[in-house]
CSV table of C-alpha atoms in Angstrom, one decimal:
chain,number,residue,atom,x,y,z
A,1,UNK,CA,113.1,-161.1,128.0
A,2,UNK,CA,111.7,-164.5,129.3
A,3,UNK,CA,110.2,-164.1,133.0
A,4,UNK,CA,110.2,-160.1,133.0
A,5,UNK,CA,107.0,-158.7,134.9
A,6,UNK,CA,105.1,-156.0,132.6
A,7,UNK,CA,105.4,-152.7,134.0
A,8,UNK,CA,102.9,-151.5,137.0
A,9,UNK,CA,100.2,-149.0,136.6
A,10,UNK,CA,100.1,-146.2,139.1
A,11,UNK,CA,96.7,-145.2,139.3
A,12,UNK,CA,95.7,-141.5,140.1
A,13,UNK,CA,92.3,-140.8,142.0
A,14,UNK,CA,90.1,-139.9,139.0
A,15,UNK,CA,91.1,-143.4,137.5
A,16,UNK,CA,90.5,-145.2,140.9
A,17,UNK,CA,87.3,-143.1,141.4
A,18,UNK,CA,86.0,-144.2,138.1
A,19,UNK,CA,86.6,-147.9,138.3
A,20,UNK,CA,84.7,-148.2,141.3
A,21,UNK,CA,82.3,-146.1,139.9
A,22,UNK,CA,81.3,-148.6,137.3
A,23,UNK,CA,81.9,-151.8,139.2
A,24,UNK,CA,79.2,-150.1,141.5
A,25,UNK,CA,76.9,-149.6,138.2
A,26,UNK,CA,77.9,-153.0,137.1
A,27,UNK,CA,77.2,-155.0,140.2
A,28,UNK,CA,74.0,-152.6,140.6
A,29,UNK,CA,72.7,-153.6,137.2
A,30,UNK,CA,73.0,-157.2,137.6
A,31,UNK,CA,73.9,-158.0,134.0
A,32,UNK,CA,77.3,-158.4,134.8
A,33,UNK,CA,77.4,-160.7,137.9
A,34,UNK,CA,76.4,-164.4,138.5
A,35,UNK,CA,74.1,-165.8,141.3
A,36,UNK,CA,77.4,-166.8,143.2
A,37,UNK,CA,78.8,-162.6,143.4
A,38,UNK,CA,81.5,-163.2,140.8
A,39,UNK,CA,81.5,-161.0,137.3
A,40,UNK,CA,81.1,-163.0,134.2
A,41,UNK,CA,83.6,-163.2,131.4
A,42,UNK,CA,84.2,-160.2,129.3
A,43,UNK,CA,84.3,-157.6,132.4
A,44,UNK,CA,87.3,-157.0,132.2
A,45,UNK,CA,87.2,-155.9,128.2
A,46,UNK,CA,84.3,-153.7,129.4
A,47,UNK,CA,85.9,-151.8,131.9
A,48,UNK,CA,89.4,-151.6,130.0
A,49,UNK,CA,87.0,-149.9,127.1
A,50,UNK,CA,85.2,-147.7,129.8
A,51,UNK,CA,89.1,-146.4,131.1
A,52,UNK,CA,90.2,-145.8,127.7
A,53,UNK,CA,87.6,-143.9,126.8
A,54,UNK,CA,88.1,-141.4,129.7
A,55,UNK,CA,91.9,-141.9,130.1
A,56,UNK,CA,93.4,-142.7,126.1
A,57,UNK,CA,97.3,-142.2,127.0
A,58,UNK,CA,96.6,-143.2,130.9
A,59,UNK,CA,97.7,-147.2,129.0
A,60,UNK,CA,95.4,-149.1,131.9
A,61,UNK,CA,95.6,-153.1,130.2
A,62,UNK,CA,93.3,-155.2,131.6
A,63,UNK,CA,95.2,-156.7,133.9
A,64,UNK,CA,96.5,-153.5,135.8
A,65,UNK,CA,91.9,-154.0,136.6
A,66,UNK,CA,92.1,-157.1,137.4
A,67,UNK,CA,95.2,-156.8,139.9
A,68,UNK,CA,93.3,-153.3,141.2
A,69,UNK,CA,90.5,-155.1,141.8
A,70,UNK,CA,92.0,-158.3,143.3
A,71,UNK,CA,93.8,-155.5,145.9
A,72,UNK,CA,90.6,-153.7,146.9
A,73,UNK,CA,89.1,-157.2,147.2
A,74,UNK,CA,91.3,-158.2,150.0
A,75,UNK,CA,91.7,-155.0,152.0
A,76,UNK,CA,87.9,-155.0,151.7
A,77,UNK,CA,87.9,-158.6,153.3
A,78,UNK,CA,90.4,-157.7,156.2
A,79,UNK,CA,88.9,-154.5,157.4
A,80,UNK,CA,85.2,-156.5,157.2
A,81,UNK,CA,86.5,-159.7,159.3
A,82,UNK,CA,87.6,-157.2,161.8
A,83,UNK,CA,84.2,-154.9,161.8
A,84,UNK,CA,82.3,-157.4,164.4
A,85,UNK,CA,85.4,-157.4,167.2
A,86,UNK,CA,85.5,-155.2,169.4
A,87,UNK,CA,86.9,-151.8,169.1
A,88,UNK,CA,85.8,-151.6,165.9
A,89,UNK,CA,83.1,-148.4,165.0
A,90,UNK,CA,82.0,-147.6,161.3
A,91,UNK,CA,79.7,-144.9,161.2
A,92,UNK,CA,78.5,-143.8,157.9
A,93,UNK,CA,77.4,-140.3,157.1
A,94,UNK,CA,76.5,-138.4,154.1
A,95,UNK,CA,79.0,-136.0,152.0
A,96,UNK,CA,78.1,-134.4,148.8
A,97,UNK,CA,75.5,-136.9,147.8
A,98,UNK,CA,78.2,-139.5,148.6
A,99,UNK,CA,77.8,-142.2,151.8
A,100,UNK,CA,81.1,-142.1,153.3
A,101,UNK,CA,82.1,-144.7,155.9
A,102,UNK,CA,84.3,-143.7,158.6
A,103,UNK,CA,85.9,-146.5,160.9
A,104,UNK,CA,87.3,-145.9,163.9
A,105,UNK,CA,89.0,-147.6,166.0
A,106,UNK,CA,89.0,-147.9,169.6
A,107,UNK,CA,91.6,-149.2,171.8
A,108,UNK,CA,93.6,-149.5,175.4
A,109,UNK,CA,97.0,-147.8,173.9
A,110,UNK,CA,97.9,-151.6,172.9
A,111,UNK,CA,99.6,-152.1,169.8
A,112,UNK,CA,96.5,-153.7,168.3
A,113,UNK,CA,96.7,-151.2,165.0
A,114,UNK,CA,100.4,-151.6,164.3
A,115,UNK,CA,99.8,-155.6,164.9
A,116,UNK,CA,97.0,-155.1,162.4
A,117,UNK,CA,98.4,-153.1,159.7
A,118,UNK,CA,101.5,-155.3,159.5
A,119,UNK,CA,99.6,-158.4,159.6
A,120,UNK,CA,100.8,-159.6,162.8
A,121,UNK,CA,97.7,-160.3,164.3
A,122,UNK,CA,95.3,-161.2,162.1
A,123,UNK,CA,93.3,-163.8,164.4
């Protein structure tokens, strides 16, 4: 049927936890980005091979990745524009071998959080 969306992917933590455990590897090894922080072509092959080797009836395409990726992409980009204002703490500290950053997020009992989780106030 013409104009039908595929169907969606609901990733479980393992997958999610993997993913970003090779983008960190691939970024890390600099063979797969270019000067300008983009990946080159094929990286999405790679990873879709690295998924199905670990997850075979999980049925992860390459563009459930891509979409996954795009989504982390822009949270990432919202919660780092709004680091440098004030009110805004990340302190990082270390949990089984793993650097967890924990943000919080001070305020006067304004509505600043709901404003920014709904997009409201994004200035």
């Amino acid at each position: 049927m013409a104009g039908r969306l595929p169907p969606r992917h609901n990733w479980v933590q393992a997958e999610e936890i993997l993913l970003i455990s090779v983008l960190k590897s691939m970024v890390e090894s600099r063979l797969w980005t270019t000067g300008s922080g983009h990946f080159r072509p094929g990286y999405l092959s790679y990873l879709k091979h690295i998924m199905d080797s670990d997850f075979p009836d999980a049925g992860i395409e390459e563009w459930h990745i891509e979409a996954k990726v795009k989504k982390w992409r822009r949270t990432c980009f919202v919660i780092v524009d709004r680091i440098d204002r004030p009110g805004w703490i990340v302190a990082d500290f270390n949990l089984d071998g793993w650097i967890v950053a924990e943000l919080i997020i001070w305020t006067d009992g304004s509505s600043l959080i709901e404003d920014w989780m709904d997009g409201s106030s994004l200035n």
